[in-house]
Amino acid sequence: MAPSADNEVVHEFRSFKVYKDSRVELVWPECPKVPPSTDLITGVQSKDVMILTEPQVSVRIFLPKLKAPGQKLPLLLFMHGGGFYGLFPTRPIPACYEDSWEALQWVASHADGSGADPWLNNHADFGKVFVGGDSGGANISHTLAFRVGSLGLPGVKVVGMILVHPFFGGTEDDKMWLYMCPSNSGLDDPRLNPGLEDLARLGCERVLIFVTEKDSLIAVGRNYYEKLKKSGWKGSVEIVENEDEEHCFYLHDLNSEKAVELLHKFVSFLKQD
């Protein structure tokens, strides 16, 4: 028996289905939200802060255990992955890009010590700011670095960018991104497929890229690395490849040997002078 018109699937992507009546069904399970806390072993504190109310944009801030009351630390703005669908379909792309830019500007509003959050005012080193993300979040991080290079970010020096298993154009998932972004300009949209001119304008000095063998996105991560080297950008870029692992493998076991290695490389990049 053929499905009813209402239940007929007209588009099916990695993370959602679209029915003939325009309903969207997310096919990935919803991740449970872990409340902010203080880790009793490491002393790391966390809290959630609403930075915009309309639309609602919030950040979770983590503060490591301090060695001294006035200690300044590098600041990382990390955009999580998840197929870009944290806001979709209620707020389609480019909402994720705009919200992340708002978050980075909110971070910058603390550079003179008079921002809304005391943790940032007192402990962030605004001469050592990084952007980063995994999967779709890595793609968003690229757009932030491009905006910093194009528009500037007063009071802040974005030193580096970290892309973990980044999503860019060149796979079957292109169709998903194009559907999620009704205002797209096609397969050459610079957010999906950044050109050499855009890459040359990245507003940071260093880039670290992680790719992994069994990830369908490995080729686009390598391609981003090669294009960045050819673009004329004046910074330094490094690529790290894990063997025999799948996309965002570390999320399944943060204590696995390769996950620990990835995190150590991540941290050393942030600490590098």
XYZ file of N, CA and C in Angstrom:
819
model
N 0.852 -1.201 0.000
C 0.000 0.000 0.000
C 0.882 1.244 0.000
N 0.568 2.181 -0.875
C 1.348 3.415 -0.954
C 1.068 4.283 0.264
N 2.075 5.021 0.730
C 1.857 5.900 1.880
C 0.881 7.005 1.549
N 0.160 7.477 2.561
C -0.746 8.600 2.335
C 0.064 9.821 1.940
N -0.623 10.778 1.323
C 0.068 11.982 0.858
C 0.789 12.683 1.994
N 0.153 12.711 3.166
C 0.766 13.398 4.303
C 2.046 12.720 4.766
N 2.132 11.393 4.585
C 3.281 10.637 5.079
C 4.292 10.299 3.992
N 4.112 10.867 2.826
C 5.063 10.621 1.742
C 6.333 11.441 1.966
N 7.478 10.775 1.969
C 8.764 11.442 2.168
C 9.255 11.967 0.822
N 9.529 13.265 0.767
C 9.996 13.869 -0.486
C 11.491 14.163 -0.463
N 12.067 14.301 0.733
C 13.509 14.480 0.863
C 13.972 13.688 2.088
N 15.090 12.995 1.949
C 15.634 12.267 3.085
C 17.129 12.508 3.148
N 17.559 13.110 4.252
C 18.956 13.458 4.440
C 19.519 12.705 5.635
N 20.801 12.918 5.888
C 21.462 12.212 6.974
C 20.777 12.432 8.319
N 20.321 13.654 8.579
C 19.815 13.966 9.919
C 18.335 14.310 9.982
N 17.633 14.346 8.846
C 16.195 14.626 8.903
C 15.505 14.190 7.613
N 14.175 14.024 7.743
C 13.312 13.717 6.607
C 12.339 14.868 6.397
N 11.944 15.077 5.145
C 10.942 16.089 4.819
C 9.768 15.384 4.143
N 8.560 15.611 4.678
C 7.363 14.991 4.133
C 6.692 15.921 3.119
N 5.782 15.342 2.353
C 5.123 16.098 1.284
C 4.346 17.287 1.830
N 3.840 17.164 3.073
C 3.098 18.281 3.659
C 4.020 19.289 4.347
N 5.351 19.194 4.081
C 6.384 20.115 4.578
C 6.821 19.850 6.021
N 6.280 18.807 6.671
C 6.764 18.461 8.009
C 8.208 17.995 7.930
N 8.967 18.324 8.970
C 10.357 17.889 9.081
C 10.483 16.996 10.308
N 11.058 15.830 10.106
C 11.282 14.896 11.213
C 12.785 14.695 11.391
N 13.290 15.053 12.565
C 14.697 14.827 12.861
C 14.901 13.355 13.174
N 15.909 12.755 12.566
C 16.094 11.318 12.723
C 17.190 10.969 13.722
N 17.937 11.943 14.171
C 18.918 11.682 15.214
C 18.258 11.847 16.570
N 18.612 11.016 17.534
C 18.020 11.170 18.870
C 18.444 12.474 19.512
N 17.545 13.048 20.279
C 17.861 14.303 20.969
C 18.874 14.039 22.081
N 19.893 14.860 22.120
C 20.922 14.688 23.148
C 20.425 15.242 24.481
N 20.608 14.496 25.555
C 20.207 15.022 26.859
C 21.065 16.226 27.241
N 20.446 17.215 27.833
C 21.181 18.415 28.239
C 21.732 18.221 29.640
N 23.033 18.357 29.773
C 23.701 18.206 31.058
C 23.750 19.579 31.728
N 23.282 19.707 32.951
C 23.281 21.017 33.604
C 24.693 21.475 33.944
N 24.904 22.787 34.040
C 26.214 23.290 34.462
C 26.506 22.861 35.890
N 27.799 22.814 36.225
C 28.173 22.286 37.531
C 29.606 22.673 37.853
N 30.079 22.216 39.007
C 31.489 22.289 39.364
C 32.019 20.866 39.460
N 33.054 20.566 38.690
C 33.634 19.233 38.707
C 34.495 19.083 39.958
N 34.156 18.128 40.787
C 34.831 17.988 42.077
C 36.257 17.465 41.933
N 36.567 16.832 40.810
C 37.911 16.307 40.603
C 38.841 17.358 40.010
N 38.391 18.032 38.949
C 39.250 19.004 38.260
C 39.094 20.430 38.781
N 37.970 20.703 39.430
C 37.701 22.063 39.880
C 37.149 22.975 38.807
N 36.874 22.434 37.602
C 36.315 23.244 36.518
C 34.873 23.610 36.854
N 34.570 24.914 36.752
C 33.206 25.393 36.968
C 32.550 25.692 35.619
N 31.234 25.572 35.550
C 30.524 25.948 34.335
C 29.203 26.614 34.691
N 28.728 27.446 33.771
C 27.436 28.117 33.949
C 26.894 28.478 32.575
N 25.579 28.635 32.490
C 24.915 29.051 31.259
C 24.540 30.522 31.357
N 24.775 31.242 30.261
C 24.485 32.674 30.218
C 23.687 32.971 28.958
N 22.559 33.645 29.106
C 21.754 34.069 27.969
C 22.313 35.402 27.473
N 22.778 35.432 26.228
C 23.371 36.668 25.713
C 22.410 37.460 24.826
N 21.381 36.783 24.299
C 20.315 37.444 23.557
C 18.993 36.795 23.930
N 17.956 37.594 24.025
C 16.643 37.042 24.355
C 15.750 36.883 23.134
N 15.975 37.657 22.083
C 15.170 37.564 20.874
C 16.040 37.775 19.643
N 16.463 36.707 18.985
C 16.214 35.307 19.323
C 17.038 34.874 20.541
N 16.656 33.771 21.154
C 17.391 33.302 22.325
C 18.725 32.692 21.904
N 19.783 33.262 22.438
C 21.133 32.746 22.199
C 21.826 32.643 23.548
N 22.317 31.456 23.869
C 22.992 31.265 25.140
C 24.361 30.630 24.915
N 25.225 30.811 25.895
C 26.541 30.179 25.866
C 26.746 29.453 27.192
N 27.531 28.397 27.140
C 27.973 27.758 28.378
C 29.439 28.133 28.579
N 29.741 28.696 29.721
C 31.099 29.140 30.014
C 31.745 28.160 30.983
N 32.972 27.797 30.692
C 33.757 26.918 31.559
C 34.951 27.699 32.096
N 35.174 27.590 33.389
C 36.302 28.267 34.028
C 37.152 27.229 34.750
N 38.387 26.990 34.279
C 39.256 26.024 34.969
C 39.632 26.504 36.367
N 40.128 25.581 37.159
C 40.610 25.924 38.490
C 41.780 26.885 38.363
N 41.730 27.989 39.082
C 42.720 29.049 38.941
C 43.922 28.817 39.849
N 45.102 29.186 39.331
C 46.313 29.119 40.137
C 46.500 30.374 40.976
N 45.854 31.459 40.558
C 45.921 32.737 41.285
C 44.632 33.485 41.024
N 44.181 34.339 41.949
C 42.886 35.023 41.798
C 42.749 35.834 40.521
N 43.815 36.448 40.060
C 43.722 37.286 38.868
C 44.265 36.635 37.614
N 44.372 35.315 37.608
C 44.966 34.611 36.474
C 44.170 34.834 35.191
N 44.901 35.115 34.097
C 44.303 35.284 32.775
C 44.539 34.025 31.946
N 43.517 33.605 31.211
C 43.576 32.367 30.446
C 43.179 32.611 28.988
N 43.733 31.823 28.047
C 43.240 31.889 26.666
C 41.739 31.587 26.636
N 41.053 32.179 25.679
C 39.604 31.987 25.563
C 39.295 31.278 24.259
N 38.530 30.205 24.347
C 38.085 29.446 23.181
C 36.573 29.548 23.063
N 36.090 30.039 21.933
C 34.662 30.000 21.613
C 34.453 28.790 20.709
N 33.781 27.759 21.248
C 33.623 26.480 20.548
C 32.175 26.302 20.122
N 31.977 26.044 18.826
C 30.650 25.802 18.262
C 30.440 24.297 18.103
N 29.431 23.756 18.779
C 29.207 22.312 18.701
C 28.684 21.913 17.332
N 28.881 20.635 16.996
C 28.363 20.094 15.751
C 26.952 19.563 15.925
N 26.507 18.790 14.928
C 25.162 18.226 14.986
C 24.385 18.448 13.714
N 25.077 18.509 12.565
C 24.372 18.623 11.296
C 23.673 19.951 11.088
N 24.086 21.006 11.788
C 23.520 22.355 11.667
C 22.076 22.429 12.176
N 21.537 21.344 12.749
C 20.085 21.369 12.976
C 19.692 21.717 14.402
N 20.577 22.312 15.172
C 20.195 22.746 16.512
C 19.043 23.746 16.504
N 18.958 24.543 15.445
C 17.898 25.543 15.317
C 16.895 25.172 14.226
N 17.299 24.328 13.321
C 16.466 23.944 12.187
C 15.371 22.960 12.644
N 14.152 23.018 12.126
C 13.689 23.865 11.025
C 13.065 25.185 11.460
N 12.938 25.414 12.794
C 12.307 26.661 13.251
C 13.058 27.877 12.735
N 14.373 27.810 12.829
C 15.219 28.902 12.335
C 16.272 28.290 11.418
N 16.036 28.301 10.122
C 16.973 27.670 9.195
C 18.283 28.436 9.077
N 19.278 27.807 8.453
C 20.511 28.504 8.103
C 20.125 29.744 7.291
N 20.673 30.934 7.569
C 21.930 31.216 8.242
C 21.825 31.573 9.730
N 20.753 31.196 10.424
C 20.626 31.584 11.833
C 21.829 31.147 12.663
N 22.344 29.934 12.402
C 23.479 29.448 13.192
C 24.712 30.322 13.004
N 24.905 30.838 11.792
C 26.054 31.716 11.543
C 25.881 33.056 12.260
N 24.674 33.594 12.175
C 24.431 34.906 12.787
C 24.498 34.830 14.307
N 23.940 33.764 14.887
C 23.981 33.615 16.346
C 25.413 33.460 16.846
N 26.231 32.728 16.107
C 27.622 32.528 16.515
C 28.422 33.832 16.411
N 28.122 34.630 15.408
C 28.772 35.947 15.302
C 28.347 36.848 16.461
N 27.081 36.770 16.842
C 26.623 37.524 18.012
C 27.389 37.076 19.261
N 27.609 35.762 19.376
C 28.331 35.248 20.537
C 29.766 35.753 20.564
N 30.417 35.785 19.416
C 31.800 36.272 19.383
C 31.862 37.762 19.688
N 30.900 38.512 19.194
C 30.870 39.942 19.521
C 30.582 40.151 21.008
N 29.754 39.299 21.599
C 29.493 39.373 23.040
C 30.777 39.114 23.814
N 31.542 38.135 23.379
C 32.846 37.885 24.000
C 33.704 39.143 23.929
N 33.763 39.751 22.762
C 34.599 40.940 22.567
C 34.150 42.122 23.421
N 32.883 42.152 23.801
C 32.375 43.271 24.606
C 32.987 43.299 26.006
N 33.713 42.240 26.369
C 34.360 42.166 27.677
C 35.825 42.596 27.626
N 36.308 42.960 26.455
C 37.743 43.187 26.288
C 38.283 44.319 27.158
N 37.444 45.310 27.466
C 37.907 46.421 28.312
C 37.597 46.193 29.786
N 37.111 44.994 30.120
C 36.840 44.661 31.518
C 35.500 45.118 32.034
N 34.627 45.618 31.138
C 33.332 46.145 31.593
C 32.154 45.360 31.003
N 32.402 44.116 30.601
C 31.328 43.312 30.018
C 30.359 42.797 31.055
N 29.378 42.032 30.597
C 28.304 41.579 31.478
C 28.706 40.412 32.366
N 29.743 39.676 31.987
C 30.091 38.471 32.754
C 31.421 38.643 33.482
N 31.447 38.471 34.799
C 32.689 38.672 35.556
C 33.773 37.649 35.256
N 33.410 36.434 34.899
C 34.444 35.446 34.572
C 35.279 35.928 33.383
N 34.612 36.427 32.356
C 35.338 36.918 31.188
C 36.107 38.195 31.517
N 35.459 39.105 32.254
C 36.139 40.351 32.620
C 37.432 40.090 33.382
N 37.386 39.143 34.292
C 38.500 38.942 35.221
C 39.540 37.937 34.754
N 39.156 36.998 33.883
C 40.069 35.893 33.628
C 40.362 35.597 32.155
N 39.713 36.278 31.214
C 39.978 36.019 29.800
C 41.123 36.882 29.302
N 42.048 36.268 28.588
C 43.136 36.978 27.923
C 42.676 37.270 26.498
N 42.305 38.517 26.238
C 41.737 38.859 24.933
C 42.795 39.043 23.855
N 44.046 38.816 24.218
C 45.109 38.719 23.230
C 45.337 37.297 22.778
N 44.593 36.344 23.367
C 44.709 34.928 23.019
C 43.320 34.312 22.912
N 42.589 34.713 21.889
C 41.240 34.204 21.646
C 41.291 33.226 20.472
N 40.536 32.136 20.602
C 40.465 31.106 19.572
C 39.002 30.833 19.241
N 38.759 30.420 17.998
C 37.448 29.908 17.615
C 37.643 28.470 17.151
N 36.628 27.652 17.357
C 36.740 26.267 16.946
C 35.402 25.569 16.984
N 35.377 24.354 16.440
C 34.149 23.583 16.451
C 34.367 22.249 15.781
N 33.377 21.371 15.926
C 33.437 20.080 15.260
C 32.280 19.936 14.284
N 32.569 19.279 13.148
C 31.579 19.010 12.114
C 30.964 20.318 11.600
N 29.638 20.481 11.712
C 29.027 21.737 11.294
C 29.546 22.924 12.080
N 29.903 22.699 13.348
C 30.467 23.774 14.161
C 31.806 24.245 13.642
N 32.574 23.344 13.019
C 33.840 23.737 12.405
C 33.589 24.650 11.207
N 32.571 24.320 10.434
C 32.185 25.176 9.313
C 31.820 26.577 9.812
N 31.050 26.640 10.870
C 30.662 27.929 11.448
C 31.902 28.691 11.919
N 32.870 27.973 12.505
C 34.100 28.609 12.968
C 34.839 29.277 11.817
N 34.861 28.607 10.666
C 35.488 29.215 9.486
C 34.829 30.549 9.140
N 33.493 30.584 9.160
C 32.810 31.833 8.811
C 33.134 32.937 9.821
N 33.334 32.566 11.085
C 33.711 33.562 12.091
C 35.097 34.123 11.805
N 36.046 33.239 11.513
C 37.404 33.704 11.221
C 37.415 34.588 9.975
N 36.592 34.240 8.990
C 36.490 35.073 7.796
C 35.923 36.441 8.139
N 34.894 36.485 8.969
C 34.305 37.772 9.344
C 35.294 38.625 10.133
N 36.045 37.990 11.022
C 37.046 38.742 11.782
C 38.066 39.356 10.821
N 38.511 38.567 9.834
C 39.467 39.084 8.868
C 38.893 40.158 7.973
N 37.586 40.123 7.745
C 36.942 41.087 6.847
C 36.456 42.332 7.573
N 35.902 42.145 8.789
C 35.256 43.236 9.509
C 36.044 43.712 10.719
N 36.945 42.866 11.222
C 37.666 43.187 12.439
C 36.863 42.847 13.685
N 37.547 42.857 14.830
C 36.912 42.591 16.110
C 37.674 43.402 17.154
N 37.289 44.666 17.347
C 38.056 45.582 18.195
C 38.295 45.048 19.599
N 39.527 45.196 20.057
C 39.892 44.810 21.406
C 40.275 43.360 21.567
N 40.163 42.578 20.491
C 40.380 41.141 20.570
C 41.367 40.709 19.491
N 42.268 39.809 19.857
C 43.133 39.172 18.866
C 42.744 37.705 18.756
N 42.196 37.328 17.606
C 41.885 35.930 17.359
C 43.161 35.273 16.840
N 43.774 34.489 17.696
C 45.070 33.888 17.375
C 44.918 32.689 16.461
N 43.939 31.823 16.758
C 43.860 30.590 16.008
C 42.466 30.048 15.838
N 42.356 29.035 14.984
C 41.086 28.365 14.699
C 41.342 26.857 14.685
N 40.427 26.104 15.288
C 40.525 24.645 15.340
C 39.297 24.045 14.666
N 39.538 23.245 13.639
C 38.460 22.598 12.892
C 38.555 21.094 13.114
N 37.563 20.521 13.771
C 37.557 19.089 14.046
C 36.545 18.419 13.115
N 37.048 17.580 12.203
C 36.206 16.845 11.255
C 35.225 17.802 10.560
N 35.760 18.839 9.897
C 34.909 19.931 9.403
C 33.983 19.528 8.262
N 32.826 20.171 8.251
C 31.833 20.005 7.184
C 32.025 21.138 6.173
N 32.311 20.762 4.930
C 32.303 21.697 3.807
C 31.736 20.967 2.596
N 31.574 21.681 1.505
C 30.980 21.098 0.319
C 31.865 20.067 -0.349
N 31.212 19.160 -1.088
C 31.947 18.149 -1.820
C 31.494 16.736 -1.543
N 30.371 16.571 -0.811
C 29.839 15.248 -0.510
C 28.328 15.244 -0.775
N 27.709 14.094 -0.544
C 26.256 13.985 -0.693
C 25.521 14.915 0.272
N 26.166 15.280 1.367
C 25.519 16.144 2.347
C 25.347 17.580 1.860
N 25.932 17.917 0.702
C 25.702 19.250 0.129
C 24.204 19.526 -0.012
N 23.456 18.501 -0.449
C 22.019 18.672 -0.674
C 21.303 19.034 0.625
N 21.747 18.429 1.721
C 21.158 18.729 3.023
C 21.379 20.190 3.392
N 22.615 20.661 3.254
C 22.924 22.055 3.599
C 22.127 23.014 2.721
N 22.050 22.737 1.434
C 21.312 23.613 0.519
C 19.838 23.679 0.892
N 19.262 22.544 1.323
C 17.855 22.544 1.743
C 17.682 23.346 3.025
N 18.618 23.223 3.950
C 18.505 23.903 5.230
C 18.745 25.406 5.127
N 19.329 25.838 4.012
C 19.633 27.260 3.799
C 18.894 27.745 2.555
N 17.624 28.133 2.690
C 16.837 28.537 1.521
C 17.439 29.713 0.752
N 18.247 30.524 1.427
C 18.834 31.700 0.773
C 20.191 31.387 0.150
N 20.506 30.100 -0.045
C 21.827 29.720 -0.553
C 22.056 30.229 -1.977
N 23.330 30.326 -2.330
C 23.692 30.736 -3.690
C 24.271 29.571 -4.479
N 23.843 28.356 -4.135
C 24.257 27.187 -4.889
C 25.494 26.520 -4.313
N 26.027 25.579 -5.069
C 27.154 24.792 -4.581
C 28.413 25.621 -4.372
N 28.468 26.800 -4.962
C 29.617 27.692 -4.765
C 29.371 28.726 -3.673
N 28.312 28.559 -2.902
C 28.087 29.445 -1.759
C 29.344 29.419 -0.884
N 29.919 30.576 -0.560
C 31.198 30.590 0.162
C 31.146 29.988 1.550
N 29.958 29.865 2.139
C 29.858 29.212 3.442
C 29.963 27.692 3.303
N 29.536 27.174 2.170
C 29.620 25.745 1.897
C 30.952 25.382 1.244
N 31.396 26.226 0.341
C 32.596 25.939 -0.442
C 33.450 27.201 -0.541
N 34.187 27.545 0.530
C 34.960 28.794 0.522
C 36.027 28.796 -0.560
N 36.109 29.914 -1.259
C 37.111 30.056 -2.312
C 38.443 30.548 -1.772
N 39.450 30.565 -2.644
C 40.795 30.967 -2.226
C 40.818 32.396 -1.700
N 40.048 33.276 -2.305
C 40.044 34.676 -1.872
C 39.519 34.811 -0.448
N 38.471 34.067 -0.120
C 37.927 34.107 1.238
C 38.904 33.487 2.229
N 39.529 32.382 1.849
C 40.480 31.731 2.740
C 41.667 32.640 3.037
N 42.071 33.420 2.070
C 43.206 34.327 2.258
C 42.906 35.415 3.287
N 41.631 35.619 3.590
C 41.241 36.699 4.505
C 40.924 36.214 5.916
N 41.233 34.976 6.229
C 40.979 34.490 7.584
C 41.675 35.389 8.608
N 40.922 35.773 9.639
C 41.437 36.717 10.626
C 42.103 36.045 11.806
N 43.019 35.113 11.532
C 43.770 34.449 12.583
C 45.147 34.090 12.046
N 46.034 33.682 12.954
C 47.416 33.399 12.572
C 47.704 31.911 12.395
N 46.925 31.060 13.082
C 47.195 29.622 13.067
C 45.896 28.848 12.900
N 45.978 27.719 12.205
C 44.819 26.845 12.015
C 45.260 25.405 12.262
N 44.450 24.675 13.018
C 44.664 23.246 13.263
C 43.432 22.500 12.774
N 43.655 21.499 11.911
C 42.559 20.730 11.327
C 42.724 19.263 11.706
N 41.637 18.659 12.189
C 41.610 17.229 12.464
C 40.723 16.538 11.429
N 41.205 15.430 10.866
C 40.389 14.579 10.010
C 40.581 13.144 10.481
N 39.695 12.258 10.040
C 39.816 10.868 10.483
C 39.424 9.916 9.355
N 40.048 8.762 9.319
C 40.045 7.862 8.167
C 38.657 7.437 7.711
N 37.787 7.056 8.632
C 36.493 6.494 8.263
C 35.377 7.539 8.190
N 35.744 8.791 8.119
C 34.776 9.890 8.042
C 34.505 10.225 6.580
N 33.234 10.317 6.206
C 32.896 10.688 4.828
C 33.354 12.105 4.487
N 33.695 12.880 5.504
C 34.139 14.261 5.293
C 35.658 14.395 5.237
N 36.392 13.288 5.250
C 37.850 13.381 5.287
C 38.404 14.122 4.075
N 37.830 13.888 2.900
C 38.343 14.515 1.690
C 38.150 16.023 1.714
N 37.009 16.483 2.249
C 36.787 17.932 2.265
C 37.673 18.606 3.309
N 37.995 17.900 4.396
C 38.936 18.452 5.367
C 40.324 18.596 4.778
N 40.768 17.569 4.042
C 42.065 17.656 3.363
C 42.058 18.752 2.306
N 40.941 18.860 1.591
C 40.827 19.870 0.546
C 40.918 21.282 1.129
N 40.269 21.494 2.288
C 40.348 22.806 2.946
C 41.804 23.126 3.280
N 42.526 22.142 3.799
C 43.937 22.311 4.152
C 44.763 22.718 2.930
N 44.589 22.010 1.824
C 45.367 22.304 0.618
C 45.006 23.667 0.044
N 43.725 23.984 0.026
C 43.298 25.287 -0.507
C 43.818 26.429 0.349
N 43.805 26.236 1.676
C 44.291 27.291 2.561
C 45.769 27.561 2.308
N 46.557 26.516 2.087
C 47.986 26.697 1.814
C 48.222 27.442 0.497
N 47.335 27.235 -0.467
C 47.499 27.860 -1.785
C 46.903 29.266 -1.857
N 46.149 29.658 -0.838
C 45.333 30.874 -0.928
C 46.117 32.172 -0.808
N 47.322 32.108 -0.274
C 48.057 33.332 0.007
C 47.895 33.815 1.431
N 47.086 33.095 2.214
C 46.952 33.419 3.639
C 48.317 33.315 4.300
N 48.646 34.239 5.194
C 49.999 34.349 5.735
C 50.229 33.540 7.007
N 49.234 32.812 7.486
C 49.384 32.071 8.727
C 49.957 30.678 8.522
N 49.958 29.895 9.611
C 50.451 28.517 9.561
C 49.289 27.559 9.791
N 49.294 26.448 9.069
C 48.210 25.483 9.163
C 48.798 24.094 9.338
N 48.165 23.279 10.178
C 48.586 21.911 10.435
C 47.363 21.011 10.345
N 47.552 19.817 9.781
C 46.465 18.840 9.717
C 46.896 17.572 10.448
N 45.972 17.021 11.229
C 46.215 15.800 11.995
C 45.177 14.769 11.557
N 45.646 13.573 11.190
C 44.736 12.528 10.714
C 44.782 11.319 11.640
N 43.608 10.895 12.086
C 43.486 9.678 12.885
C 43.119 8.508 11.988
N 43.727 7.371 12.224
C 43.438 6.175 11.452
C 42.319 5.362 12.116
N 41.534 4.692 11.272
C 40.564 3.690 11.720
C 39.534 4.246 12.716
N 39.172 5.517 12.546
C 38.158 6.122 13.414
C 37.110 6.822 12.565
N 35.896 6.979 13.131
C 34.782 7.580 12.419
C 34.563 9.025 12.849
N 33.607 9.650 12.214
C 33.305 11.064 12.439
C 33.011 11.334 13.919
N 33.733 12.298 14.477
C 33.540 12.719 15.873
C 33.580 11.529 16.841
N 34.510 10.619 16.615
C 34.618 9.380 17.397
C 34.800 9.635 18.888
N 35.446 10.729 19.244
C 35.774 11.035 20.640
C 34.533 11.247 21.496
N 33.425 11.602 20.873
C 32.205 11.837 21.641
C 31.687 10.558 22.294
N 32.041 9.407 21.723
C 31.560 8.130 22.249
C 32.389 7.648 23.434
N 33.647 8.097 23.503
C 34.507 7.694 24.612
C 35.659 8.683 24.735
N 35.489 9.672 25.597
C 36.512 10.705 25.762
C 37.793 10.168 26.373
N 37.727 8.972 26.947
C 38.900 8.401 27.601
C 39.649 7.399 26.723
N 39.193 7.189 25.501
C 39.918 6.291 24.607
C 41.277 6.890 24.261
N 42.203 6.036 23.872
C 43.578 6.491 23.614
C 43.628 7.590 22.559
N 42.911 7.401 21.457
C 42.969 8.388 20.379
C 42.221 9.668 20.734
N 41.162 9.545 21.543
C 40.456 10.738 21.994
C 41.354 11.569 22.901
N 42.072 10.921 23.784
C 42.994 11.627 24.683
C 44.099 12.308 23.880
N 44.619 11.626 22.868
C 45.644 12.220 22.015
C 45.112 13.473 21.306
N 43.875 13.375 20.800
C 43.267 14.526 20.123
C 43.126 15.695 21.078
N 42.641 15.426 22.283
C 42.446 16.497 23.256
C 43.770 17.119 23.680
N 44.804 16.305 23.827
C 46.116 16.842 24.182
C 46.658 17.751 23.079
N 46.471 17.337 21.821
C 46.899 18.179 20.699
C 46.109 19.474 20.676
N 44.836 19.379 20.940
C 43.938 20.531 21.013
C 44.449 21.524 22.053
N 44.742 21.026 23.247
C 45.187 21.886 24.350
C 46.553 22.493 24.057
N 47.473 21.705 23.495
C 48.808 22.239 23.195
C 48.735 23.361 22.172
N 47.771 23.269 21.249
C 47.575 24.344 20.261
C 47.147 25.636 20.935
N 46.283 25.513 21.952
C 45.821 26.697 22.676
C 46.940 27.322 23.507
N 47.856 26.496 23.992
C 48.926 26.984 24.869
C 50.149 27.473 24.105
N 50.201 27.165 22.825
C 51.370 27.514 22.013
C 51.545 29.029 21.921
N 52.756 29.481 22.094
C 53.025 30.923 21.984
C 53.283 31.321 20.544
